[in-house]
């Protein structure tokens, strides 16, 4: 995980992680637990994936155990979606 300073303020952490999301049922939320070295419970995280399948949206992420990130992904479509296994997610802690 890389560390960088934002202006003269606090440090942020960034990482790119490949995640194989499970299939997500129509109009459902999938909660994915992923090992991410360096995440911790006293930091907020923003997660994005520019290549995420159409109709899927990242609702949020939280770390309740060091080095483990829980990500919620919503399938807004009327059919199940099985995302590609090579999705690269950008994780920024602030």
Coordinates of N, CA and C in Angstrom, one line a residue:
X1 N 0.8 -1.2 0.0 CA 0.0 0.0 0.0 C 0.9 1.2 0.0
X2 N 0.7 2.1 -0.9 CA 1.5 3.4 -1.0 C 0.9 4.4 -0.1
X3 N 1.8 5.3 0.4 CA 1.4 6.4 1.3 C 1.8 7.7 0.6
X4 N 0.9 8.6 0.6 CA 1.2 9.9 0.1 C 0.5 11.0 0.9
X5 N 1.1 12.2 0.8 CA 0.6 13.4 1.6 C -0.4 14.2 0.8
X6 N -1.5 14.6 1.3 CA -2.4 15.5 0.6 C -2.2 16.9 1.1
X7 N -1.6 17.7 0.2 CA -1.3 19.1 0.5 C -0.4 19.1 1.7
X8 N -0.7 20.0 2.7 CA 0.1 20.0 3.9 C -0.7 19.3 5.0
X9 N -1.7 18.5 4.6 CA -2.6 17.8 5.6 C -2.1 16.4 5.9
X10 N -3.1 15.6 6.1 CA -2.8 14.2 6.5 C -2.3 13.3 5.4
X11 N -1.9 12.1 5.8 CA -1.5 11.1 4.8 C -2.6 10.3 4.3
X12 N -2.6 9.8 3.1 CA -3.6 8.9 2.6 C -2.8 7.6 2.1
X13 N -3.6 6.5 2.0 CA -3.0 5.3 1.6 C -3.8 4.9 0.3
X14 N -3.0 4.3 -0.6 CA -3.7 3.8 -1.9 C -3.2 2.5 -2.3
X15 N -4.0 1.6 -2.8 CA -3.7 0.3 -3.3 C -4.6 -0.1 -4.4
X16 N -4.0 -0.9 -5.3 CA -4.8 -1.5 -6.4 C -4.9 -3.0 -6.0
X17 N -6.1 -3.6 -6.0 CA -6.3 -5.0 -5.6 C -7.2 -5.6 -6.6
X18 N -6.8 -6.8 -7.1 CA -7.6 -7.6 -8.0 C -8.6 -8.5 -7.1
X19 N -9.9 -8.3 -7.4 CA -10.9 -9.0 -6.6 C -11.8 -9.8 -7.5
X20 N -12.1 -11.0 -7.2 CA -13.0 -11.9 -7.9 C -14.3 -11.9 -7.2
X21 N -15.2 -10.9 -7.6 CA -16.5 -10.8 -7.0 C -17.3 -12.1 -7.3
X22 N -18.2 -12.5 -6.3 CA -19.1 -13.6 -6.6 C -20.2 -13.1 -7.4
X23 N -21.0 -14.0 -8.0 CA -22.2 -13.7 -8.8 C -23.2 -12.9 -7.9
X24 N -23.8 -11.9 -8.4 CA -24.7 -11.1 -7.6 C -26.1 -11.2 -8.2
X25 N -27.1 -11.6 -7.4 CA -28.4 -11.8 -7.8 C -29.1 -10.4 -8.3
X26 N -30.1 -10.5 -9.0 CA -30.8 -9.3 -9.5 C -31.3 -8.5 -8.3
X27 N -31.1 -7.1 -8.4 CA -31.6 -6.2 -7.4 C -31.2 -6.6 -6.0
X28 N -29.9 -7.0 -5.9 CA -29.4 -7.5 -4.6 C -28.1 -6.8 -4.3
X29 N -27.7 -6.9 -3.0 CA -26.4 -6.4 -2.5 C -25.5 -7.6 -2.1
X30 N -24.3 -7.6 -2.6 CA -23.4 -8.7 -2.2 C -22.3 -8.0 -1.3
X31 N -22.0 -8.7 -0.2 CA -21.0 -8.2 0.7 C -19.8 -9.1 0.6
X32 N -18.7 -8.5 0.1 CA -17.5 -9.2 -0.2 C -16.4 -8.9 0.8
X33 N -15.8 -9.9 1.4 CA -14.7 -9.7 2.3 C -13.4 -10.1 1.6
X34 N -12.4 -9.1 1.7 CA -11.2 -9.2 0.9 C -10.0 -8.9 1.8
X35 N -9.0 -9.8 1.6 CA -7.7 -9.5 2.3 C -7.0 -8.4 1.6
X36 N -6.7 -7.3 2.3 CA -5.9 -6.1 1.8 C -4.9 -5.7 2.8
X37 N -3.6 -6.0 2.5 CA -2.5 -5.7 3.4 C -2.5 -4.2 3.7
X38 N -2.5 -3.8 4.9 CA -2.3 -2.4 5.3 C -3.6 -1.7 5.7
X39 N -4.7 -2.2 5.4 CA -5.9 -1.5 5.9 C -6.1 -1.7 7.4
X40 N -6.7 -0.7 8.0 CA -6.9 -0.8 9.5 C -8.2 -0.2 9.9
X41 N -8.6 -0.5 11.1 CA -9.9 -0.1 11.6 C -10.1 1.4 11.9
X42 N -9.0 2.1 12.0 CA -9.2 3.5 12.3 C -9.1 4.4 11.1
X43 N -9.3 3.9 9.9 CA -9.2 4.6 8.6 C -10.5 4.4 7.8
X44 N -11.0 5.4 7.2 CA -12.1 5.3 6.2 C -11.6 5.0 4.9
X45 N -12.3 4.2 4.1 CA -11.9 3.8 2.8 C -12.9 4.1 1.7
X46 N -12.3 4.6 0.5 CA -13.1 4.8 -0.7 C -12.6 3.7 -1.7
X47 N -13.6 3.0 -2.3 CA -13.2 2.0 -3.2 C -13.9 2.3 -4.6
X48 N -13.2 2.1 -5.7 CA -13.8 2.3 -7.0 C -13.2 1.3 -7.9
X49 N -13.9 1.0 -9.0 CA -13.5 0.0 -10.0 C -14.0 0.6 -11.3
X50 N -13.1 1.2 -12.1 CA -13.5 1.8 -13.4 C -14.1 0.8 -14.4
X51 N -13.8 -0.5 -14.3 CA -14.2 -1.4 -15.3 C -15.4 -2.3 -14.7
X52 N -16.0 -1.9 -13.7 CA -17.1 -2.7 -13.1 C -18.2 -2.8 -14.1
X53 N -18.8 -4.0 -14.1 CA -19.9 -4.3 -15.1 C -21.0 -3.2 -14.9
X54 N -21.7 -3.0 -16.1 CA -22.8 -2.1 -16.1 C -23.9 -2.5 -15.1
X55 N -24.5 -1.6 -14.4 CA -25.5 -1.9 -13.4 C -25.0 -2.3 -12.0
X56 N -23.7 -2.4 -11.9 CA -23.1 -2.7 -10.5 C -22.6 -1.4 -9.9
X57 N -22.8 -1.2 -8.7 CA -22.4 0.0 -8.0 C -21.8 -0.4 -6.6
X58 N -20.6 0.2 -6.3 CA -20.0 0.0 -5.0 C -20.7 0.9 -4.0
X59 N -21.3 0.4 -3.0 CA -22.0 1.2 -2.0 C -21.1 1.7 -0.9
X60 N -20.1 0.9 -0.6 CA -19.2 1.4 0.5 C -18.2 0.3 0.9
X61 N -17.3 0.6 1.8 CA -16.3 -0.3 2.3 C -16.0 0.0 3.7
X62 N -15.7 -1.0 4.5 CA -15.3 -0.8 5.9 C -14.3 -1.8 6.3
X63 N -13.4 -1.4 7.2 CA -12.4 -2.4 7.8 C -12.8 -2.6 9.3
X64 N -13.2 -3.8 9.6 CA -13.4 -4.1 11.0 C -12.4 -5.0 11.7
X65 N -11.5 -5.5 10.8 CA -10.4 -6.3 11.2 C -9.2 -5.9 10.4
X66 N -8.0 -5.7 11.1 CA -6.8 -5.3 10.3 C -6.6 -6.2 9.1
X67 N -6.2 -5.6 8.0 CA -5.9 -6.3 6.7 C -7.0 -7.0 6.1
X68 N -8.3 -6.7 6.5 CA -9.5 -7.2 5.8 C -10.4 -6.1 5.5
X69 N -10.9 -6.0 4.3 CA -11.8 -5.0 3.9 C -13.1 -5.6 3.4
X70 N -14.2 -5.1 3.9 CA -15.5 -5.6 3.5 C -16.2 -4.5 2.6
X71 N -16.5 -5.0 1.4 CA -17.0 -4.1 0.3 C -18.4 -4.6 0.0
X72 N -19.4 -3.6 -0.1 CA -20.8 -3.9 -0.5 C -21.0 -3.4 -2.0
X73 N -21.5 -4.4 -2.8 CA -21.7 -4.1 -4.2 C -23.2 -4.4 -4.5
X74 N -23.8 -3.4 -5.1 CA -25.2 -3.5 -5.5 C -25.4 -3.8 -7.0
X75 N -26.2 -4.8 -7.3 CA -26.6 -5.1 -8.6 C -28.0 -4.5 -8.9
X76 N -28.0 -3.4 -9.7 CA -29.3 -2.7 -9.9 C -30.1 -3.3 -11.1
X77 N -29.6 -4.3 -11.7 CA -30.2 -4.9 -12.9 C -31.3 -5.9 -12.5
X78 N -32.1 -6.3 -13.5 CA -33.1 -7.3 -13.3 C -32.7 -8.7 -13.6
X79 N -31.3 -8.9 -13.7 CA -30.8 -10.3 -13.9 C -29.5 -10.4 -13.0
X80 N -29.1 -11.6 -12.8 CA -27.9 -11.9 -12.0 C -26.7 -11.5 -12.9
X81 N -25.7 -11.0 -12.2 CA -24.4 -10.6 -12.9 C -23.3 -11.3 -12.2
X82 N -22.4 -11.9 -13.0 CA -21.2 -12.6 -12.5 C -20.0 -11.8 -13.1
X83 N -19.5 -10.8 -12.3 CA -18.5 -9.9 -12.8 C -17.2 -10.7 -13.2
X84 N -16.5 -10.1 -14.1 CA -15.2 -10.7 -14.5 C -14.3 -10.9 -13.3
X85 N -13.5 -12.0 -13.3 CA -12.6 -12.3 -12.2 C -11.3 -11.5 -12.1
X86 N -11.1 -10.6 -13.1 CA -9.9 -9.8 -13.1 C -10.1 -8.3 -12.8
X87 N -11.2 -8.0 -12.1 CA -11.5 -6.6 -11.7 C -10.4 -6.0 -10.8
X88 N -9.9 -4.9 -11.2 CA -8.9 -4.2 -10.3 C -9.6 -3.1 -9.6
X89 N -9.6 -3.1 -8.3 CA -10.3 -2.1 -7.5 C -9.2 -1.2 -6.9
X90 N -9.5 0.1 -6.9 CA -8.6 1.1 -6.3 C -9.2 1.4 -4.9
X91 N -8.3 1.3 -3.9 CA -8.7 1.5 -2.5 C -7.9 2.7 -2.0
X92 N -8.6 3.7 -1.5 CA -7.9 4.8 -0.9 C -8.4 5.0 0.5
X93 N -7.4 5.1 1.4 CA -7.7 5.3 2.8 C -7.5 6.7 3.2
X94 N -8.3 7.3 4.0 CA -8.1 8.7 4.3 C -8.5 9.0 5.8

